[in-house]
Amino acid sequence: MQISELARRTGVPVATVKYYLREGLLPSGELTGATRARYDEAHVERLRLVRALLGPGGLSVATARSVLAAVDAPGTAVHEALGAAHRALPGVGPGDPPDLDRARAVLARRGWRVAEDSPALRALAAALAALEAAGYPPGDDLLDRYAEAAGRIGEQDVAEVPAGSLPEAVRFVVVNTVLLEPVLLALRRLAQEDASGRRFSGG
Amino acid sequence: MQISELARRTGVPVATVKYYLREGLLPSGELTGATRARYDEAHVERLRLVRALLGPGGLSVATARSVLAAVDAPGTAVHEALGAAHRALPGVGPGDPPDLDRARAVLARRGWRVAEDSPALRALAAALAALEAAGYPPGDDLLDRYAEAAGRIGEQDVAEVPAGSLPEAVRFVVVNTVLLEPVLLALRRLAQEDASGRRFSGG
DNA sequence: AACATTGGACACCGCCGCTATCCAACCAGG
DNA sequence: CCTGGTTGGATAGCGGCGGTGTCCAATGTT
């Protein structure tokens, strides 16, 4: 199929498809002439993935490029792919390292083992610092409950990874890491709304 | 104190403080002359809150303005404030309403009661649609486990709301709704990393 | 031969979060 | 009372981002 059909089938404007090609989010089609290229079903799928990452996934083009690079890297082991995806995700800038101790303490209480330089660890520390700066330093009990809930989820996420094909596993890990975040946040808000209704408006 | 000290104490450039004043994120100080205004501790606190919402909270200036309006509205009941905060948060655009049925079914299985037009419900539906479009439609069991974990968290969030002062409760709800999101996401990633290490690299 | 479409390159746009400049009005020190 | 630095307020500009519009020669299609 040609670019116009690729665009039509995915609902993405042709100019935007060209933009994604330029940005390296979408591999170029097979050239059949100086002004013709052929695209296939894989491109349709990839384009849908790109749109999901950029839109609901909330990734920037640059971040999506890194994440997709992790997906494309051949022979990546699943654990490394997950690390690469985490590293590519919008983390904390190169600001001064906040107090990792508090974050590490939470992990230690749950017995979690993560890389020393895990971006998620830095992200947690930064988030805790932000809460502190806003005047609501979270208590250990709160953090522990959050960690317990997060633990169930992370456990399940990893358990669901398909064992067969390695590239498929990598793709699964990346997609689910990114696209289940909005699901989790929406569910949390819904749970809050339900609990708030029960507590505060006696429904 | 004057604007320069306010800026110094919070580490925010004076030009940026002026910008926040213009944008209505920060109430103006008490005018003591045509070119003088006095700021107090409340301004310091508010400015820190604004920075937390804009930075780690990930809110846009426009969204932060709405959220802060909910905080400032006098006499708002807690349940309504939470609703206002949720409504102000970056939700789903006015695109065509996706299939809310799948989302509603998840809530029904847990017995949650939320507003018919809850923005979080639309957000959940949109997130599910994105997963579907990306080729990974989530199973009911996955959703139920996510919902269970989210339920514990939402329950705790609401339980922690201080009962005494109403404005304080509203502020607490808004701050925690927004600023605990990055905490939860970071913890999920850390849990994934731990579980992945145990499953895939036999640590 | 006539016409539409394509890949590719480049310029441009609108939005956003600041940031820089300027000004008249001040206030503080000497 | 003068001098110099600071302030509130207004306005303009900037850099990054995610596209979009335009143009071109080469290529298909009829």
Coordinates of C-alpha atoms (C1' of nucleotides) in Angstrom, one line a residue:
Chain A
M1 CA 0.0 0.0 0.0
Q2 CA 1.1 3.6 -0.5
I3 CA 1.4 6.3 2.0
S4 CA -2.0 7.7 1.3
E5 CA -3.7 4.4 2.1
L6 CA -1.5 4.0 5.3
A7 CA -2.7 7.4 6.3
R8 CA -6.3 6.6 5.5
R9 CA -6.4 3.3 7.3
T10 CA -5.0 4.8 10.5
G11 CA -6.7 8.1 10.4
V12 CA -3.3 9.9 10.6
P13 CA -2.8 12.8 8.1
V14 CA -0.2 12.1 5.4
A15 CA 1.9 15.1 6.5
T16 CA 2.0 13.6 10.0
V17 CA 3.0 10.2 8.7
K18 CA 5.9 11.9 6.8
Y19 CA 6.8 13.6 10.0
Y20 CA 7.0 10.3 11.9
L21 CA 9.1 8.9 9.2
R22 CA 11.5 11.9 9.4
E23 CA 11.6 11.5 13.2
G24 CA 12.5 7.8 13.0
L25 CA 9.3 6.6 14.8
L26 CA 8.2 4.7 11.7
P27 CA 10.5 2.7 9.5
S28 CA 10.4 3.8 5.9
G29 CA 8.6 1.6 3.4
E30 CA 10.3 -0.4 0.7
L31 CA 11.3 1.9 -2.1
T32 CA 9.9 0.8 -5.5
G33 CA 11.1 3.8 -7.4
A34 CA 12.3 7.3 -6.7
T35 CA 8.9 8.5 -5.7
R36 CA 7.2 5.3 -4.6
A37 CA 7.4 3.3 -1.5
R38 CA 5.4 0.3 -0.4
Y39 CA 4.0 -0.1 3.2
D40 CA 2.5 -3.1 4.7
E41 CA 0.5 -4.3 7.7
A42 CA 3.5 -4.0 10.0
H43 CA 3.5 -0.3 9.2
V44 CA -0.1 0.1 10.1
E45 CA 0.5 -1.7 13.4
R46 CA 3.5 0.4 14.1
L47 CA 1.8 3.6 13.3
R48 CA -1.0 2.7 15.7
L49 CA 1.5 2.0 18.4
V50 CA 3.2 5.3 17.8
R51 CA -0.1 7.2 18.1
A52 CA -0.9 5.3 21.3
L53 CA 2.4 6.2 22.8
L54 CA 2.3 9.8 21.8
G55 CA -1.4 10.3 22.7
P56 CA -2.7 8.3 25.6
G57 CA 0.7 7.2 26.6
G58 CA 1.7 10.8 27.0
L59 CA 5.2 10.4 25.6
S60 CA 7.0 13.1 23.7
V61 CA 8.4 12.3 20.2
A62 CA 11.9 12.1 21.6
T63 CA 10.9 9.8 24.4
A64 CA 8.8 7.6 22.0
R65 CA 11.9 7.3 19.8
S66 CA 14.0 6.0 22.6
V67 CA 11.3 3.6 23.8
L68 CA 10.8 2.3 20.3
A69 CA 14.5 1.9 19.9
A70 CA 14.3 -0.5 22.9
V71 CA 11.5 -2.4 21.1
D72 CA 13.5 -2.6 17.9
A73 CA 16.9 -3.6 19.4
P74 CA 17.4 -7.2 18.3
G75 CA 18.1 -9.8 20.9
T76 CA 17.5 -7.6 23.9
A77 CA 16.7 -9.7 26.9
V78 CA 13.4 -8.9 28.5
H79 CA 14.9 -7.6 31.8
E80 CA 17.2 -5.3 29.9
A81 CA 14.3 -4.2 27.6
L82 CA 12.3 -3.2 30.6
G83 CA 15.2 -1.3 32.0
A84 CA 15.7 0.4 28.6
A85 CA 12.0 1.3 28.5
H86 CA 12.2 2.7 32.1
R87 CA 15.3 4.6 31.2
A88 CA 13.7 6.1 28.1
L89 CA 10.6 7.2 30.0
P90 CA 10.4 10.8 31.1
G91 CA 12.5 10.7 34.2
V92 CA 14.0 13.2 36.4
G93 CA 16.3 15.7 34.8
P94 CA 19.9 15.9 35.7
G95 CA 19.1 18.0 38.7
D96 CA 21.0 17.5 41.9
P97 CA 20.2 14.0 43.2
P98 CA 17.6 14.2 45.9
D99 CA 17.6 12.1 49.0
L100 CA 17.5 8.6 47.7
D101 CA 17.6 7.3 51.2
R102 CA 13.9 7.6 51.9
A103 CA 13.1 5.9 48.6
R104 CA 15.6 3.2 49.2
A105 CA 14.1 2.6 52.7
V106 CA 10.7 1.9 51.1
L107 CA 12.2 -0.7 48.8
A108 CA 14.2 -2.2 51.6
R109 CA 11.0 -2.7 53.7
R110 CA 9.5 -4.7 50.9
G111 CA 12.6 -6.5 50.0
W112 CA 12.7 -5.2 46.5
R113 CA 16.0 -5.3 44.6
V114 CA 16.6 -2.8 41.8
A115 CA 19.5 -1.4 40.0
E116 CA 21.5 1.1 42.0
D117 CA 21.0 3.8 39.4
S118 CA 17.4 2.8 38.5
P119 CA 15.7 5.8 37.0
A120 CA 12.5 4.8 38.8
L121 CA 14.4 5.1 42.1
R122 CA 15.3 8.6 41.2
A123 CA 11.8 9.4 40.0
L124 CA 10.4 8.1 43.4
A125 CA 12.9 10.2 45.3
A126 CA 12.0 13.3 43.3
A127 CA 8.3 12.7 43.8
L128 CA 8.8 12.4 47.5
A129 CA 10.8 15.6 47.5
A130 CA 8.0 17.4 45.7
L131 CA 5.4 16.3 48.2
E132 CA 7.7 17.5 51.0
A133 CA 8.2 20.8 49.3
A134 CA 4.4 21.1 48.9
G135 CA 4.0 20.6 52.7
Y136 CA 2.7 17.1 52.7
P137 CA 5.6 14.8 53.5
P138 CA 4.1 11.3 53.1
G139 CA 4.3 9.0 56.1
D140 CA 6.0 5.6 56.0
D141 CA 2.6 3.8 56.4
L142 CA 1.2 5.6 53.4
L143 CA 4.2 4.8 51.3
D144 CA 4.2 1.2 52.5
R145 CA 0.6 0.8 51.4
Y146 CA 1.2 2.4 48.1
A147 CA 4.2 0.1 47.7
E148 CA 2.2 -2.9 48.5
A149 CA -0.5 -2.1 45.9
A150 CA 2.2 -1.2 43.4
G151 CA 3.9 -4.5 44.2
R152 CA 0.8 -6.5 43.2
I153 CA 0.5 -4.6 40.0
G154 CA 4.2 -4.9 39.0
E155 CA 4.2 -8.6 39.9
Q156 CA 1.2 -9.1 37.6
D157 CA 2.7 -7.0 34.8
V158 CA 5.7 -9.2 34.8
A159 CA 3.8 -12.4 35.1
E160 CA 1.8 -11.6 32.1
V161 CA 4.8 -11.2 29.8
P162 CA 4.6 -13.9 27.2
A163 CA 7.4 -16.4 27.4
G164 CA 7.7 -17.5 23.8
S165 CA 9.0 -14.9 21.4
L166 CA 11.6 -12.6 22.7
P167 CA 10.7 -9.6 20.5
E168 CA 7.1 -10.1 21.3
A169 CA 7.9 -10.1 25.0
V170 CA 9.9 -6.9 24.7
R171 CA 7.1 -5.2 22.8
F172 CA 4.6 -6.3 25.3
V173 CA 6.7 -5.0 28.2
V174 CA 7.1 -1.6 26.7
V175 CA 3.5 -1.2 25.6
N176 CA 2.1 -2.3 28.9
T177 CA 4.5 -0.3 30.9
V178 CA 3.4 2.9 29.2
L179 CA -0.2 2.3 28.3
L180 CA -1.3 0.8 31.5
E181 CA -0.3 3.9 33.4
P182 CA -3.3 5.9 32.4
V183 CA -5.5 2.9 33.3
L184 CA -4.0 2.8 36.7
L185 CA -4.4 6.5 37.3
A186 CA -8.0 6.5 36.1
L187 CA -8.8 3.6 38.3
R188 CA -7.3 5.3 41.3
R189 CA -9.4 8.4 40.7
L190 CA -12.5 6.3 40.3
A191 CA -11.7 4.6 43.6
Q192 CA -11.2 7.9 45.2
E193 CA -14.5 9.1 43.9
D194 CA -16.3 6.1 45.2
A195 CA -14.7 6.3 48.6
S196 CA -15.2 10.0 48.8
G197 CA -18.9 9.5 48.0
R198 CA -19.2 7.0 50.8
R199 CA -17.4 9.0 53.3
F200 CA -18.4 12.6 52.6
S201 CA -21.8 12.5 51.0
G202 CA -23.2 9.6 52.7
G203 CA -24.4 8.0 49.4
Chain B
M1 CA 8.7 40.7 52.2
Q2 CA 9.1 42.0 48.6
I3 CA 9.0 40.1 45.4
S4 CA 12.8 39.7 45.3
E5 CA 12.9 37.9 48.6
L6 CA 9.9 35.8 47.7
A7 CA 11.8 34.7 44.6
R8 CA 15.0 34.2 46.6
R9 CA 13.4 32.0 49.3
T10 CA 11.7 29.8 46.7
G11 CA 14.4 29.7 44.2
V12 CA 12.0 30.9 41.5
P13 CA 13.2 33.8 39.2
V14 CA 11.5 37.1 39.7
A15 CA 10.3 37.1 36.1
T16 CA 8.7 33.8 36.6
V17 CA 6.9 34.9 39.8
K18 CA 5.5 37.8 37.9
Y19 CA 4.4 35.4 35.2
Y20 CA 2.5 33.3 37.8
L21 CA 0.9 36.5 39.2
R22 CA -0.3 37.4 35.7
E23 CA -1.6 33.9 35.2
G24 CA -3.5 33.9 38.4
L25 CA -1.7 31.0 40.0
L26 CA -0.4 33.2 42.8
P27 CA -2.5 35.9 44.5
S28 CA -1.0 39.3 44.3
G29 CA 0.6 40.8 47.4
E30 CA -0.8 43.6 49.5
L31 CA -0.1 46.8 47.6
T32 CA 1.7 49.3 49.8
G33 CA 2.2 51.8 47.0
A34 CA 2.1 52.1 43.3
T35 CA 5.3 50.1 42.9
R36 CA 5.4 48.1 46.2
A37 CA 3.6 45.1 47.3
R38 CA 4.1 43.0 50.4
Y39 CA 4.2 39.2 50.3
D40 CA 4.0 36.8 53.3
E41 CA 4.5 33.2 54.3
A42 CA 1.3 32.2 52.6
H43 CA 2.8 33.3 49.3
V44 CA 5.9 31.3 49.9
E45 CA 3.8 28.2 50.5
R46 CA 1.6 28.8 47.6
L47 CA 4.5 29.4 45.3
R48 CA 6.0 26.1 46.4
L49 CA 2.7 24.4 45.7
V50 CA 2.5 26.0 42.3
R51 CA 6.0 24.7 41.4
A52 CA 5.1 21.3 42.7
L53 CA 2.0 21.1 40.5
L54 CA 3.7 22.4 37.4
G55 CA 6.9 20.4 37.8
P56 CA 6.5 17.0 39.3
G57 CA 2.7 17.1 39.2
G58 CA 3.0 17.5 35.5
L59 CA 0.1 20.0 35.2
S60 CA 0.0 22.7 32.6
V61 CA -0.4 26.3 33.7
A62 CA -4.1 26.3 32.6
T63 CA -4.8 23.1 34.4
A64 CA -3.0 24.2 37.6
R65 CA -5.1 27.4 37.5
S66 CA -8.3 25.3 37.5
V67 CA -7.1 23.0 40.2
L68 CA -6.0 25.9 42.4
A69 CA -9.4 27.5 41.8
A70 CA -10.9 24.4 43.3
V71 CA -8.6 24.8 46.3
D72 CA -9.5 28.5 46.7
A73 CA -13.2 28.2 46.3
P74 CA -14.7 28.9 49.7
G75 CA -17.0 26.5 51.4
T76 CA -16.5 23.7 48.8
A77 CA -17.5 20.4 50.3
V78 CA -14.7 17.8 50.2
H79 CA -16.5 15.5 47.8
E80 CA -17.2 18.3 45.4
A81 CA -13.6 19.6 45.7
L82 CA -12.4 16.2 44.7
G83 CA -14.8 16.2 41.8
A84 CA -13.6 19.6 40.8
A85 CA -10.0 18.5 41.0
H86 CA -10.7 15.5 38.9
R87 CA -12.6 17.6 36.4
A88 CA -9.7 20.1 36.2
L89 CA -7.1 17.4 35.7
P90 CA -5.9 16.7 32.1
G91 CA -8.7 14.5 30.9
V92 CA -9.8 13.3 27.6
G93 CA -10.5 15.9 25.0
P94 CA -14.0 16.3 23.6
G95 CA -13.4 13.5 21.2
D96 CA -16.2 11.0 20.4
P97 CA -17.2 9.2 23.6
P98 CA -15.5 5.8 23.5
D99 CA -17.2 2.6 24.7
L100 CA -17.8 3.5 28.3
D101 CA -19.4 0.0 28.8
R102 CA -16.2 -1.8 29.4
A103 CA -15.1 0.8 31.9
R104 CA -18.5 0.7 33.6
A105 CA -18.3 -3.1 33.8
V106 CA -15.1 -2.9 35.8
L107 CA -16.7 -0.5 38.3
A108 CA -19.8 -2.6 38.5
R109 CA -17.8 -5.7 39.4
R110 CA -16.2 -3.8 42.3
G111 CA -19.4 -2.1 43.3
W112 CA -18.0 1.3 42.9
R113 CA -20.4 4.2 42.5
V114 CA -19.3 7.3 40.6
A115 CA -20.9 10.1 38.8
E116 CA -22.4 9.3 35.4
D117 CA -20.3 11.9 33.7
S118 CA -17.1 11.3 35.8
P119 CA -14.1 12.5 33.9
A120 CA -12.1 9.6 35.3
L121 CA -14.6 7.2 33.8
R122 CA -14.1 8.7 30.4
A123 CA -10.3 8.6 31.0
L124 CA -10.5 4.9 31.8
A125 CA -12.5 4.2 28.7
A126 CA -10.0 6.2 26.5
A127 CA -7.1 4.4 28.1
L128 CA -8.7 1.0 27.4
A129 CA -9.4 2.1 23.8
A130 CA -5.7 3.0 23.4
L131 CA -4.6 -0.4 24.6
E132 CA -7.0 -2.0 22.2
A133 CA -5.7 0.1 19.3
A134 CA -2.2 -0.8 20.2
G135 CA -3.1 -4.5 19.9
Y136 CA -3.2 -5.4 23.6
P137 CA -6.8 -5.4 24.8
P138 CA -6.6 -6.0 28.5
G139 CA -8.4 -9.0 29.9
D140 CA -11.0 -8.7 32.6
D141 CA -8.8 -10.4 35.1
L142 CA -6.0 -7.9 34.6
L143 CA -8.4 -5.0 34.9
D144 CA -9.9 -6.5 38.1
R145 CA -6.5 -6.8 39.7
Y146 CA -5.6 -3.3 38.7
A147 CA -8.9 -2.1 40.1
E148 CA -8.4 -4.0 43.3
A149 CA -5.0 -2.4 43.9
A150 CA -6.4 1.0 42.8
G151 CA -9.2 0.5 45.3
R152 CA -6.9 0.1 48.2
I153 CA -5.1 3.2 47.3
G154 CA -8.1 5.3 46.7
E155 CA -9.6 4.1 49.9
Q156 CA -6.5 5.1 51.8
D157 CA -6.3 8.5 50.1
V158 CA -9.8 9.3 51.2
A159 CA -9.3 7.9 54.7
E160 CA -6.3 10.2 55.2
V161 CA -8.2 13.4 54.4
P162 CA -8.1 15.5 57.6
A163 CA -11.6 15.9 59.1
G164 CA -11.2 19.2 60.8
S165 CA -10.7 22.2 58.6
L166 CA -12.6 22.2 55.4
P167 CA -10.2 24.3 53.4
E168 CA -7.4 22.2 54.7
A169 CA -9.2 19.1 53.6
V170 CA -9.7 20.5 50.1
R171 CA -6.1 21.4 49.8
F172 CA -5.0 18.0 51.0
V173 CA -7.3 16.2 48.5
V174 CA -6.0 18.3 45.6
V175 CA -2.3 18.0 46.5
N176 CA -2.4 14.4 47.1
T177 CA -4.5 13.5 44.1
V178 CA -1.9 15.2 41.9
L179 CA 1.4 14.7 43.7
L180 CA 0.9 11.0 44.7
E181 CA 0.5 10.0 41.0
P182 CA 4.2 10.1 40.3
V183 CA 4.8 8.2 43.5
L184 CA 2.5 5.5 42.5
L185 CA 3.9 5.3 38.9
A186 CA 7.5 5.2 40.2
L187 CA 6.6 2.4 42.7
R188 CA 5.0 0.4 40.0
R189 CA 8.1 0.6 37.9
L190 CA 10.3 -0.4 40.8
A191 CA 8.0 -3.3 41.5
Q192 CA 8.3 -4.3 37.8
E193 CA 12.0 -4.0 38.0
D194 CA 12.2 -6.2 41.1
A195 CA 9.8 -8.8 39.6
S196 CA 11.5 -8.8 36.3
G197 CA 14.9 -9.3 37.9
R198 CA 13.5 -12.3 39.8
R199 CA 11.8 -13.8 36.8
F200 CA 14.2 -13.1 33.9
S201 CA 17.6 -12.7 35.3
G202 CA 17.4 -15.1 38.2
G203 CA 18.9 -12.6 40.6
Chain C
dA1 C1' -0.2 13.4 -23.8
dA2 C1' -2.6 14.8 -19.7
dC3 C1' -3.2 14.5 -15.0
dA4 C1' -2.8 12.9 -10.1
dT5 C1' 0.1 11.1 -6.7
dT6 C1' 4.4 10.2 -4.4
dG7 C1' 8.9 10.8 -1.6
dG8 C1' 11.5 14.2 0.1
dA9 C1' 13.1 18.7 1.6
dC10 C1' 12.2 22.9 3.7
dA11 C1' 9.7 26.6 5.7
dC12 C1' 6.3 27.8 8.5
dC13 C1' 2.7 27.8 12.3
dG14 C1' 0.3 27.9 16.9
dC15 C1' 0.9 26.9 21.5
dC16 C1' 3.3 26.9 25.8
dG17 C1' 6.3 28.3 29.6
dC18 C1' 8.9 31.3 30.6
dT19 C1' 12.4 35.5 30.0
dA20 C1' 14.0 40.1 28.8
dT21 C1' 13.2 44.9 28.4
dC22 C1' 11.3 49.1 29.5
dC23 C1' 9.0 52.5 32.3
dA24 C1' 7.3 55.4 35.8
dA25 C1' 6.9 55.2 40.6
dC26 C1' 8.8 54.7 44.5
dC27 C1' 12.1 54.1 48.8
dA28 C1' 16.6 54.3 51.3
dG29 C1' 21.1 56.3 52.1
dG30 C1' 23.9 60.0 52.3
Chain D
dC1 C1' 17.2 66.9 48.3
dC2 C1' 19.7 64.1 45.3
dT3 C1' 21.1 59.6 43.7
dG4 C1' 20.8 55.1 42.8
dG5 C1' 18.7 50.8 43.1
dT6 C1' 14.3 48.2 43.4
dT7 C1' 9.4 47.4 42.4
dG8 C1' 4.8 46.6 39.9
dG9 C1' 3.1 46.4 35.6
dA10 C1' 3.0 46.0 30.7
dT11 C1' 4.7 44.3 26.4
dA12 C1' 7.5 41.8 23.4
dG13 C1' 10.4 38.1 22.4
dC14 C1' 12.4 33.3 22.7
dG15 C1' 13.2 28.3 22.3
dG16 C1' 11.1 23.9 22.0
dC17 C1' 7.5 21.0 20.4
dG18 C1' 4.3 18.7 17.4
dG19 C1' 2.8 19.1 13.6
dT20 C1' 1.2 21.4 8.8
dG21 C1' 1.7 23.6 4.0
dT22 C1' 4.2 24.2 0.0
dC23 C1' 6.9 23.0 -3.6
dC24 C1' 9.5 19.9 -6.6
dA25 C1' 10.9 16.4 -9.8
dA26 C1' 10.0 11.7 -10.6
dT27 C1' 6.7 8.5 -11.3
dG28 C1' 2.3 6.3 -12.2
dT29 C1' -2.3 6.0 -14.5
dT30 C1' -5.5 6.8 -18.1

